[in-house]
Amino acid sequence: MPATMRDAFLESTGRMLQKNPDSVVVLADIGVSQFREAGLFKYGGLSDEYSDRFINCGIREQLMIGVAAGLAKEGFRPLVHSYAPFLIERPYEQIKIDFAHLGLGGVFVSVGASFDASNSGRTHQAPGDVGLLKLIPDFEIHVPGHADEAAVLLDEAAAGDGRVYVRLSEDMNSTARPVEPGKFHVERQGSSGAPAVIAVGPMLDRVLEATEALDVTVLYATTVMPFDSWTLRDTGASEVVPVEPYLLGTSAAEVSGALHDRPHRLMSLGVRNMELRNYGTLEDHIEVHGLDAESLRDSISGFLAK
Amino acid sequence: MLFNQTESDNERMTQRSVTEYGYQDLEKLMSLMTGDEKHSFSATSTLDVIWTLYDSVLKIDPANPQAPDRDRFLLSKGHGPMAYYAVLAAKGLIAVDDLKHWGEFDSSFGYHPDGELIPAVEIGTGSLGHGLGIGVGMLMGLRLRKQNEPRVFCLIGDAELDEGSNHEAIAMAARMRLENLTAIVIDNNSASLGWPGGIATRFENEGWSSATIDGRNHEDIKTALTQSHPGVPHVVVAKVEEK
C-alpha cells in the first residue's frame, strides 16, 4: 500500500509504462528526481526499459504541454506532471489549445494542491487549478483523499483516452473509501431530505468530525468533473454545503444545476480567494480558510440554523 | 501567369483536381475566398513557401493525407490562411468548391485553420507560438516508433517568433537532435522589437543548421528546404518584402 499520494503516483506510473507501450511521461524537471529514485529510469547511459519514455523538457512548462500534445497527436498517451501552479496556471493556454482545441487526450497529474507548500508562499500554491480546468471542455477532474484512492484514479486515467486531471495532495484522510470514478460515495446517510454536505477529497475527515452531531447526509466526492448530480439529487436535500480543498464556490454552479428544479439553499466552503502572505504549516492554512473541523462545524451549523 | 476568368475556368475551378492547378491559379483560388479586390495576392507573405512545400517538398498523398508515413506541415502562424487553403485546393487536398464558403458558419474553412475540421490540416492554430512545441513532440513520438522517414515542417512568422514558447522549443529541438525538423520563419520584418543580429543566429546559437533566402524564389526555397542537415534541426529564414 502506498504511504503517500506521491508514492501511489510513482507506482501507478510504473504500471502504466509496463502495460501500455504507447504511454509516455513528459516532465519539466519537477518529478525527475522522484522517478529516478523510484528506479523507473536512470541517467548516465544506464538506461532501463522505460527511460526513452521519460521526456524531460527542462524548466519549460509551455513546451512540456506542447510536446505532450505532439506525442498525443502521434497516438501516444502522454502523462504530464508538475507542481500544480506550473502544470495548470503557467501553461494554461497550451492546455486549452494544444489539447482541447486539437481534440487530444492526456493525463495531467499535479502535486502541491492548494497549500501543501504552506511555507513556500503563494508562488507554489494553486487553489484556482480546478476552477481553471473546469473552463476547458471535457476535462475529467479527480481529487483523491487518500493514497489508495489516488492509485485507483490514476490507473483509470492512464487506461482511458480523454483529458484527465488528478490533483494529488499531502493532506489525506485516515482511511480510503471505495472509489468509483465519476460517482460520489454516500459516506453517511442522514434522515430523508436532510441537508447534504459534499466533502471533496482530503476534506472528508474534518467534515465528518464537524458534522457528527448533525442530521446531514455526507457525500464524499473524489471526482468533481463530471459532477455526480444524480447522487446529490437522490439525497432529497434542499440545503447543500460543498466543502472543497480548492477555491470556494468552484462547484457551486454544478450544485445549483443539479437542483435546478428544487428550491434550495447553498453555502460554499473552501479556500478563500486571497493573497495570503503567511507561511507556517498546512494546519495553519486550513485554519485560516476556516476548513478545520471546529470552523466547519460553526459554519455549517450556522448555515443550517438560518 | 494569371488568366482572365471564363466560363470554362469557372467550371474548372469548381472541380477537385490533383494535378491541374499551378502556381498561376492560386490568385484565382484565393479570390474565391477574399473577392478580387480585397486581398493583394502577391502580398501574401507565406504564399511562395507554402506553394513550394506542397509542390515539390512535402511527401503527402492527397488520397490519404493522414497516412502515418506522411510529412507533417504545421502552419503555426495560423493567420491569413488563404494562401494555405488555396495551395491545399490546388493540390487536391481539399475541394475547390469549399473555398467559396470561407468563414461561413458551416464551413470547415475559417480565418484560422482547424485540423479537427480539415483532414489535410495537422493542427488548429491562430494563437501564436504553439506549432513548434507540438512539432517537437510529434518528432519525439515518431522517434519512439522508430519512424525515421516523416519530416515535420513548421511555419512561423518573424513576429510570431516573439512568443517565448518558440524559444523553449528551439532549445529542446537542438538538444534532442531532431534532424527531421525544419522551421520556416517568414521574415517580413514585422517583429515590433526586431531581431538584432538576425533571426538565423537565434537558431544557430542553439545548434541549428540555417539558410536565409529570398522567400519569393521557388528554386531557392526548394533548395533550402531540402538541403541535408544531419543530426541537427534546420531553420529556413525566408525573407519577403516588408509588410
Coordinates of C-alpha atoms in Angstrom, one line a residue:
Chain A
M1 CA 0.0 0.0 0.0
P2 CA 1.4 3.4 -0.9
A3 CA 2.1 5.6 2.1
T4 CA 1.5 8.9 0.2
M5 CA -0.3 10.0 -2.9
R6 CA 3.1 10.7 -4.5
D7 CA 4.1 7.0 -3.8
A8 CA 0.8 6.0 -5.4
F9 CA 1.7 8.1 -8.4
L10 CA 5.1 6.6 -8.9
E11 CA 3.7 3.1 -8.6
S12 CA 0.8 3.8 -10.9
T13 CA 3.2 5.4 -13.5
G14 CA 5.3 2.2 -13.4
R15 CA 2.2 0.1 -14.1
M16 CA 1.2 2.4 -16.9
L17 CA 4.5 2.2 -18.6
Q18 CA 4.6 -1.6 -18.3
K19 CA 1.0 -2.1 -19.5
N20 CA 0.9 0.4 -22.3
P21 CA 3.8 0.7 -24.7
D22 CA 2.3 3.9 -26.1
S23 CA 2.4 5.7 -22.7
V24 CA 5.0 8.3 -22.2
V25 CA 5.8 10.7 -19.3
V26 CA 6.6 14.4 -20.1
L27 CA 8.2 16.5 -17.4
A28 CA 9.6 19.9 -16.8
D29 CA 12.3 19.0 -14.3
I30 CA 9.9 18.6 -11.4
G31 CA 9.4 15.0 -10.6
V32 CA 12.6 13.8 -12.3
S33 CA 14.5 13.0 -9.1
Q34 CA 11.5 11.1 -7.7
F35 CA 11.1 9.0 -10.8
R36 CA 14.8 8.4 -10.8
E37 CA 14.9 7.3 -7.1
A38 CA 11.9 5.1 -7.8
G39 CA 14.1 3.3 -10.3
L40 CA 11.8 4.0 -13.3
F41 CA 14.5 5.5 -15.3
K42 CA 18.2 6.1 -14.9
Y43 CA 20.7 8.7 -16.1
G44 CA 24.2 8.4 -17.4
G45 CA 23.7 5.8 -20.1
L46 CA 22.4 3.2 -17.6
S47 CA 19.1 3.2 -19.2
D48 CA 16.4 0.7 -18.3
E49 CA 13.5 -0.3 -20.4
Y50 CA 11.4 2.8 -19.8
S51 CA 14.0 5.5 -20.0
D52 CA 13.1 6.6 -23.5
R53 CA 9.5 7.1 -22.5
F54 CA 10.5 9.8 -20.0
I55 CA 11.0 13.1 -21.8
N56 CA 12.3 15.9 -19.6
C57 CA 11.9 19.4 -21.3
G58 CA 13.9 21.2 -18.6
I59 CA 12.1 24.1 -16.9
R60 CA 9.9 24.8 -19.9
E61 CA 6.2 24.3 -19.0
Q62 CA 4.7 25.6 -22.1
L63 CA 6.9 23.2 -24.1
M64 CA 6.1 20.3 -21.7
I65 CA 2.4 20.7 -22.7
G66 CA 3.2 21.2 -26.4
V67 CA 5.5 18.2 -26.6
A68 CA 2.9 16.1 -24.8
A69 CA 0.2 17.2 -27.3
G70 CA 2.5 16.4 -30.2
L71 CA 3.0 12.9 -28.7
A72 CA -0.8 12.5 -28.3
K73 CA -1.2 13.6 -31.9
E74 CA 1.1 10.7 -32.9
G75 CA -1.1 8.3 -30.9
F76 CA 0.7 8.2 -27.6
R77 CA -0.9 8.5 -24.1
P78 CA 1.1 11.3 -22.5
L79 CA 1.2 11.9 -18.8
V80 CA 2.4 15.4 -17.8
H81 CA 3.3 16.2 -14.2
S82 CA 4.5 19.2 -12.2
Y83 CA 3.6 21.3 -9.2
A84 CA 0.0 22.4 -9.6
P85 CA 0.8 26.1 -10.4
F86 CA 3.4 25.1 -13.0
L87 CA 1.2 22.4 -14.6
I88 CA -2.0 24.3 -14.9
E89 CA -1.6 28.0 -14.4
R90 CA 1.6 28.7 -16.2
P91 CA 0.9 26.8 -19.5
Y92 CA -2.9 27.3 -19.3
E93 CA -3.3 28.3 -22.9
Q94 CA -1.2 25.4 -24.1
I95 CA -3.7 23.1 -22.3
K96 CA -6.6 24.9 -23.9
I97 CA -5.3 25.0 -27.5
D98 CA -2.8 22.1 -27.8
F99 CA -5.0 19.6 -26.0
A100 CA -8.6 20.7 -26.0
H101 CA -8.8 22.6 -29.3
L102 CA -6.7 19.9 -31.1
G103 CA -9.1 17.3 -29.7
L104 CA -6.3 15.4 -27.8
G105 CA -6.2 13.4 -24.6
G106 CA -3.7 13.2 -21.8
V107 CA -3.2 12.6 -18.1
F108 CA -2.3 15.7 -16.0
V109 CA -1.1 14.9 -12.5
S110 CA -0.2 17.6 -10.1
V111 CA 1.2 17.7 -6.6
G112 CA 1.2 20.6 -4.2
A113 CA -2.6 21.2 -4.2
S114 CA -3.8 24.5 -2.7
F115 CA -1.2 24.9 0.1
D116 CA 0.9 21.7 0.6
A117 CA 3.8 24.2 0.2
S118 CA 2.4 26.2 3.1
N119 CA 5.8 27.7 3.9
S120 CA 6.7 28.4 0.3
G121 CA 4.3 31.2 -0.2
R122 CA 1.8 32.0 -2.9
T123 CA 4.0 31.2 -5.9
H124 CA 3.8 27.5 -5.1
Q125 CA 0.1 27.4 -4.3
A126 CA -2.7 26.8 -6.8
P127 CA -6.2 27.0 -5.2
G128 CA -7.6 28.0 -8.6
D129 CA -6.4 24.9 -10.6
V130 CA -9.7 23.0 -10.6
G131 CA -11.7 26.2 -11.4
L132 CA -9.4 26.9 -14.4
L133 CA -9.7 23.3 -15.8
K134 CA -13.4 23.4 -15.4
L135 CA -13.4 26.2 -18.0
I136 CA -11.8 23.8 -20.6
P137 CA -14.3 21.5 -22.2
D138 CA -14.3 17.8 -21.3
F139 CA -11.8 17.6 -18.5
E140 CA -12.4 14.9 -16.0
I141 CA -11.2 16.1 -12.7
H142 CA -10.3 13.8 -9.8
V143 CA -9.4 14.9 -6.3
P144 CA -8.4 11.8 -4.2
G145 CA -8.4 12.0 -0.5
H146 CA -6.2 9.0 0.2
A147 CA -3.2 7.3 -1.4
D148 CA -5.2 4.2 -2.2
E149 CA -7.9 6.2 -3.9
A150 CA -5.2 8.1 -5.9
A151 CA -3.9 4.7 -7.2
V152 CA -7.4 3.8 -8.4
L153 CA -8.0 7.1 -10.1
L154 CA -4.5 7.3 -11.6
D155 CA -4.8 3.8 -13.1
E156 CA -8.2 4.7 -14.5
A157 CA -6.8 7.9 -16.0
A158 CA -3.9 6.1 -17.6
A159 CA -6.1 3.5 -19.2
G160 CA -8.5 6.0 -20.7
D161 CA -8.1 8.2 -23.7
G162 CA -9.7 11.5 -22.5
R163 CA -8.3 14.6 -20.8
V164 CA -7.9 13.8 -17.1
Y165 CA -6.6 15.8 -14.2
V166 CA -5.6 14.1 -11.0
R167 CA -4.9 16.5 -8.1
L168 CA -2.7 14.9 -5.5
S169 CA -2.1 16.4 -2.1
E170 CA -0.1 15.7 1.1
D171 CA -3.2 16.2 3.0
M172 CA -5.1 12.9 3.3
N173 CA -7.9 11.2 5.2
S174 CA -7.1 8.5 7.7
T175 CA -8.7 5.7 5.6
A176 CA -9.5 5.2 2.0
R177 CA -13.1 4.9 0.8
P178 CA -14.3 2.8 -2.1
V179 CA -13.8 4.9 -5.2
E180 CA -15.8 4.7 -8.4
P181 CA -14.6 7.3 -10.9
G182 CA -17.4 9.8 -11.6
K183 CA -19.5 8.8 -8.6
F184 CA -20.0 10.3 -5.2
H185 CA -19.8 7.9 -2.3
V186 CA -22.5 8.1 0.3
E187 CA -20.4 8.3 3.4
R188 CA -23.2 8.9 5.9
Q189 CA -26.9 8.8 5.3
G190 CA -28.9 11.4 7.1
S191 CA -32.7 11.3 7.5
S192 CA -34.8 11.7 4.4
G193 CA -34.3 15.1 2.8
A194 CA -31.6 16.0 5.4
P195 CA -29.1 18.7 4.3
A196 CA -26.2 17.3 2.2
V197 CA -22.6 18.1 2.9
I198 CA -20.3 17.3 0.0
A199 CA -16.7 16.6 1.2
V200 CA -14.2 16.8 -1.6
G201 CA -11.1 14.6 -1.3
P202 CA -8.9 15.4 1.7
M203 CA -11.7 17.4 3.4
L204 CA -13.6 14.3 4.4
D205 CA -12.2 13.6 7.9
R206 CA -12.6 17.2 9.0
V207 CA -16.2 17.3 7.6
L208 CA -17.1 14.0 9.4
E209 CA -15.8 15.4 12.7
A210 CA -17.6 18.7 12.2
T211 CA -20.9 17.1 11.4
E212 CA -21.0 14.2 13.8
A213 CA -23.8 15.8 15.9
L214 CA -25.8 17.0 12.9
D215 CA -28.5 15.2 10.9
V216 CA -26.9 15.6 7.5
T217 CA -26.1 13.3 4.6
V218 CA -22.3 13.4 3.9
L219 CA -21.4 12.7 0.3
Y220 CA -17.8 12.1 -0.5
A221 CA -16.5 13.3 -3.9
T222 CA -13.3 12.2 -5.5
T223 CA -14.4 13.1 -9.0
V224 CA -15.8 16.6 -9.3
M225 CA -16.0 16.8 -13.1
P226 CA -18.2 15.4 -14.4
F227 CA -20.3 16.3 -11.3
D228 CA -22.4 13.5 -9.9
S229 CA -25.7 15.3 -9.9
W230 CA -27.8 12.2 -9.6
T231 CA -26.3 11.1 -6.3
L232 CA -26.8 14.6 -4.9
R233 CA -30.4 14.7 -6.1
D234 CA -31.2 11.3 -4.7
T235 CA -30.4 12.6 -1.2
G236 CA -33.5 14.7 -1.5
A237 CA -31.6 17.6 0.1
S238 CA -32.6 21.2 -0.4
E239 CA -29.7 22.6 1.7
V240 CA -26.2 21.8 0.4
V241 CA -22.8 22.6 1.6
P242 CA -19.9 21.7 -0.7
V243 CA -16.6 21.7 1.2
E244 CA -13.8 21.9 -1.3
P245 CA -10.0 21.8 -0.8
Y246 CA -9.5 24.5 -3.5
L247 CA -11.2 27.8 -4.3
L248 CA -14.6 28.1 -2.5
G249 CA -17.5 28.1 -4.8
T250 CA -15.7 26.1 -7.6
S251 CA -18.6 23.6 -7.8
A252 CA -21.4 26.0 -6.8
A253 CA -22.8 26.1 -10.4
E254 CA -22.9 22.3 -10.6
V255 CA -24.7 22.0 -7.2
S256 CA -27.3 24.6 -8.3
G257 CA -27.6 22.9 -11.7
A258 CA -28.2 19.6 -10.1
L259 CA -31.1 21.1 -8.1
H260 CA -32.4 23.4 -10.7
D261 CA -35.9 22.3 -10.3
R262 CA -35.9 22.3 -6.5
P263 CA -35.8 25.4 -4.3
H264 CA -32.6 25.1 -2.4
R265 CA -30.0 26.9 -0.3
L266 CA -26.3 26.7 -0.9
M267 CA -23.2 27.6 1.1
S268 CA -19.8 27.1 -0.4
L269 CA -16.8 26.4 1.8
G270 CA -13.3 26.1 0.5
V271 CA -10.1 28.1 0.1
R272 CA -10.8 31.8 0.2
N273 CA -9.6 33.8 -2.7
M274 CA -7.0 36.0 -1.1
E275 CA -3.4 36.9 -1.4
L276 CA -2.4 35.3 1.9
R277 CA 1.0 36.5 3.0
N278 CA 1.6 33.9 5.7
Y279 CA 3.9 30.9 5.8
G280 CA 3.6 28.2 8.5
T281 CA 2.1 24.8 8.3
L282 CA -0.6 23.0 6.4
E283 CA -2.7 23.1 9.5
D284 CA -2.2 26.9 9.8
H285 CA -3.6 27.4 6.3
I286 CA -6.5 25.0 6.8
E287 CA -7.4 27.1 9.8
V288 CA -7.0 30.5 8.1
H289 CA -9.5 29.4 5.4
G290 CA -12.0 28.1 8.0
L291 CA -11.5 24.5 7.0
D292 CA -10.6 22.9 10.3
A293 CA -13.3 20.8 12.0
E294 CA -14.2 23.4 14.5
S295 CA -14.6 26.2 12.0
L296 CA -16.5 23.9 9.7
R297 CA -18.9 22.9 12.5
D298 CA -19.6 26.6 13.2
S299 CA -20.1 27.5 9.6
I300 CA -22.3 24.5 8.8
S301 CA -24.4 24.8 12.0
G302 CA -24.8 28.5 11.5
F303 CA -26.0 28.0 7.9
L304 CA -28.5 25.2 8.8
A305 CA -29.9 27.2 11.7
K306 CA -30.9 30.1 9.4
Chain B
M1 CA 0.8 33.5 -65.4
L2 CA -2.6 35.0 -64.5
F3 CA -5.7 34.4 -66.6
N4 CA -8.9 36.1 -67.3
Q5 CA -11.8 34.2 -65.9
T6 CA -14.0 32.5 -68.5
E7 CA -16.9 30.1 -68.2
S8 CA -14.7 27.1 -68.7
D9 CA -12.3 28.5 -66.0
N10 CA -15.3 28.7 -63.7
E11 CA -16.1 25.1 -64.4
R12 CA -12.6 24.0 -63.9
M13 CA -12.2 25.9 -60.6
T14 CA -15.2 24.1 -59.1
Q15 CA -13.8 20.7 -59.7
R16 CA -11.5 18.9 -57.4
S17 CA -8.2 18.1 -59.1
V18 CA -4.9 16.6 -58.1
T19 CA -2.7 18.0 -60.8
E20 CA -4.2 20.6 -63.0
Y21 CA -3.7 23.7 -60.8
G22 CA -0.5 25.6 -61.0
Y23 CA 1.1 28.5 -59.1
Q24 CA -0.6 30.8 -61.6
D25 CA -4.0 29.6 -60.4
L26 CA -3.5 30.5 -56.8
E27 CA -4.7 34.1 -57.1
K28 CA -8.0 33.0 -58.6
L29 CA -8.3 30.3 -55.9
M30 CA -7.7 32.9 -53.2
S31 CA -10.2 35.3 -54.7
L32 CA -12.8 32.6 -54.2
M33 CA -12.4 33.5 -50.5
T34 CA -11.5 37.1 -50.5
G35 CA -13.1 38.5 -53.6
D36 CA -11.0 40.1 -56.3
E37 CA -10.5 43.4 -54.7
K38 CA -10.0 42.6 -51.1
H39 CA -6.6 41.0 -51.0
S40 CA -3.4 41.6 -52.7
F41 CA -2.3 38.2 -54.0
S42 CA 1.3 39.0 -54.3
A43 CA 1.5 40.5 -50.8
T44 CA 0.7 37.2 -49.1
S45 CA 4.0 36.6 -47.3
T46 CA 3.6 32.8 -46.9
L47 CA 2.4 32.1 -50.5
D48 CA 5.6 31.1 -52.2
V49 CA 6.9 29.0 -49.4
I50 CA 3.7 27.1 -48.9
W51 CA 3.4 26.6 -52.6
T52 CA 6.9 25.2 -52.9
L53 CA 6.4 23.0 -49.9
Y54 CA 3.3 21.3 -51.4
D55 CA 4.5 21.4 -55.0
S56 CA 7.9 19.9 -54.5
V57 CA 9.0 19.2 -50.9
L58 CA 6.3 17.5 -48.8
K59 CA 5.5 13.8 -49.2
I60 CA 1.7 13.8 -48.7
D61 CA -0.7 11.6 -50.6
P62 CA -3.9 13.6 -51.4
A63 CA -5.8 10.3 -51.3
N64 CA -4.6 9.6 -47.8
P65 CA -3.5 12.9 -46.1
Q66 CA -3.2 11.3 -42.7
A67 CA -1.0 8.3 -43.7
P68 CA 1.4 7.6 -40.8
D69 CA 4.4 8.0 -43.1
R70 CA 3.4 11.4 -44.4
D71 CA 5.4 14.6 -43.9
R72 CA 3.7 16.9 -41.4
F73 CA 3.2 20.6 -42.1
L74 CA 2.3 22.8 -39.2
L75 CA 1.1 26.3 -40.0
S76 CA 2.0 27.7 -36.6
K77 CA 1.3 31.2 -37.7
G78 CA -2.3 30.4 -38.4
H79 CA -3.1 33.9 -39.6
G80 CA -4.1 34.7 -43.1
P81 CA -4.6 31.1 -44.2
M82 CA -6.0 31.9 -47.6
A83 CA -2.7 31.1 -49.3
Y84 CA -2.6 27.8 -47.4
Y85 CA -6.2 26.9 -48.3
A86 CA -5.5 27.8 -51.9
V87 CA -2.5 25.6 -52.1
L88 CA -4.3 22.7 -50.5
A89 CA -7.1 23.1 -53.0
A90 CA -4.6 23.3 -55.9
K91 CA -3.0 20.1 -54.8
G92 CA -6.3 18.2 -54.4
L93 CA -6.2 18.1 -50.6
I94 CA -9.4 20.0 -50.2
A95 CA -12.3 20.7 -52.6
V96 CA -12.0 23.9 -54.5
D97 CA -15.7 24.5 -54.1
D98 CA -15.4 24.6 -50.4
L99 CA -13.3 27.8 -50.6
K100 CA -16.4 29.7 -51.6
H101 CA -17.8 29.2 -48.2
W102 CA -14.8 30.6 -46.4
G103 CA -15.7 31.9 -43.0
E104 CA -19.4 30.8 -43.1
F105 CA -21.0 29.1 -40.1
D106 CA -21.0 25.6 -41.6
S107 CA -17.7 25.9 -43.5
S108 CA -14.6 24.0 -42.5
F109 CA -12.5 26.9 -43.6
G110 CA -12.2 29.8 -41.1
Y111 CA -9.9 32.7 -40.7
H112 CA -7.7 30.4 -38.7
P113 CA -7.4 26.7 -39.8
D114 CA -8.8 23.9 -37.7
G115 CA -7.3 20.5 -38.0
E116 CA -10.4 18.9 -36.5
L117 CA -12.4 20.2 -39.4
I118 CA -10.0 19.6 -42.3
P119 CA -8.3 16.2 -42.5
A120 CA -5.4 17.6 -44.6
V121 CA -4.6 20.2 -41.8
E122 CA -2.5 18.8 -39.0
I123 CA -3.3 21.2 -36.2
G124 CA -5.6 24.1 -35.4
T125 CA -3.7 27.3 -34.9
G126 CA -4.2 31.0 -34.6
S127 CA -2.9 31.8 -31.2
L128 CA 0.8 32.3 -31.9
G129 CA 3.7 30.2 -30.7
H130 CA 2.1 26.8 -30.5
G131 CA 3.3 24.9 -33.5
L132 CA 7.0 24.4 -32.9
G133 CA 6.5 22.7 -29.5
I134 CA 3.9 20.4 -30.9
G135 CA 6.2 19.6 -33.7
V136 CA 9.0 18.7 -31.3
G137 CA 6.5 16.3 -29.5
M138 CA 5.4 14.8 -32.8
L139 CA 9.0 14.0 -33.7
M140 CA 9.8 12.6 -30.3
G141 CA 6.8 10.3 -30.9
L142 CA 8.0 9.3 -34.4
R143 CA 11.4 8.6 -32.9
L144 CA 9.8 6.3 -30.3
R145 CA 8.1 4.5 -33.1
K146 CA 11.4 4.3 -35.0
Q147 CA 9.8 6.1 -37.9
N148 CA 12.7 7.9 -39.4
E149 CA 11.2 9.0 -42.6
P150 CA 8.5 11.5 -41.8
R151 CA 9.7 15.1 -41.5
V152 CA 8.0 18.0 -39.7
F153 CA 7.9 21.4 -41.3
C154 CA 6.7 24.2 -39.1
L155 CA 6.0 27.7 -40.5
I156 CA 6.2 30.7 -38.1
G157 CA 6.3 34.4 -38.7
D158 CA 9.2 36.7 -37.6
A159 CA 6.8 38.5 -35.3
E160 CA 5.4 35.2 -34.0
L161 CA 9.0 34.4 -33.0
D162 CA 8.5 37.0 -30.2
E163 CA 6.5 34.4 -28.3
G164 CA 8.7 32.8 -25.7
S165 CA 7.2 29.4 -26.3
N166 CA 9.1 29.2 -29.6
H167 CA 12.4 29.6 -27.8
E168 CA 11.6 26.8 -25.4
A169 CA 11.1 24.6 -28.4
I170 CA 14.2 25.9 -30.3
A171 CA 16.4 24.9 -27.4
M172 CA 14.9 21.4 -27.0
A173 CA 14.8 20.6 -30.7
A174 CA 18.5 21.0 -31.0
R175 CA 19.3 19.2 -27.7
M176 CA 17.2 16.2 -28.9
R177 CA 19.0 16.4 -32.3
L178 CA 15.7 16.4 -34.2
E179 CA 17.1 16.3 -37.7
N180 CA 13.7 15.7 -39.3
L181 CA 12.5 19.1 -38.0
T182 CA 12.6 22.2 -40.3
A183 CA 11.3 25.5 -39.0
I184 CA 10.5 28.1 -41.6
V185 CA 10.5 31.7 -40.5
I186 CA 8.7 34.1 -42.9
D187 CA 10.5 37.3 -42.3
N188 CA 8.7 40.4 -43.4
N189 CA 10.3 42.5 -40.7
S190 CA 7.2 42.7 -38.6
A191 CA 8.6 41.9 -35.2
S192 CA 8.0 45.1 -33.2
L193 CA 11.3 45.0 -31.3
G194 CA 13.3 43.5 -34.1
W195 CA 15.9 40.7 -34.1
P196 CA 19.3 42.3 -33.8
G197 CA 21.9 40.0 -35.2
G198 CA 19.4 38.3 -37.4
I199 CA 16.9 35.6 -36.9
A200 CA 19.1 32.7 -38.1
T201 CA 21.6 33.5 -35.4
R202 CA 19.0 32.8 -32.7
F203 CA 18.7 29.2 -34.0
E204 CA 22.4 28.8 -34.8
N205 CA 23.3 29.6 -31.2
E206 CA 21.2 26.6 -30.2
G207 CA 22.9 24.4 -32.7
W208 CA 20.5 24.5 -35.6
S209 CA 21.6 24.5 -39.2
S210 CA 20.3 27.5 -41.1
A211 CA 19.6 29.0 -44.5
T212 CA 18.5 32.6 -45.1
I213 CA 16.9 33.0 -48.5
D214 CA 14.7 35.0 -50.8
G215 CA 11.2 33.9 -49.8
R216 CA 9.8 34.6 -53.3
N217 CA 12.3 32.5 -55.2
H218 CA 10.9 29.0 -55.6
E219 CA 14.2 27.4 -56.5
D220 CA 16.0 28.9 -53.5
I221 CA 13.1 27.9 -51.3
K222 CA 13.2 24.3 -52.6
T223 CA 17.0 24.1 -52.2
A224 CA 16.9 25.4 -48.7
L225 CA 14.1 23.1 -47.6
T226 CA 15.7 20.0 -49.0
Q227 CA 19.3 20.6 -48.0
S228 CA 21.0 18.0 -45.8
H229 CA 21.4 18.8 -42.1
P230 CA 22.5 15.6 -40.4
G231 CA 22.0 15.4 -36.6
V232 CA 20.5 18.9 -36.2
P233 CA 17.3 20.7 -36.9
H234 CA 17.2 23.2 -39.7
V235 CA 15.7 26.7 -40.0
V236 CA 14.9 28.4 -43.3
V237 CA 14.5 32.2 -42.9
A238 CA 12.5 33.2 -45.9
K239 CA 12.8 37.0 -46.4
V240 CA 9.9 38.8 -48.1
E241 CA 9.1 42.4 -48.7
E242 CA 8.2 44.4 -45.6
K243 CA 4.6 44.5 -44.5

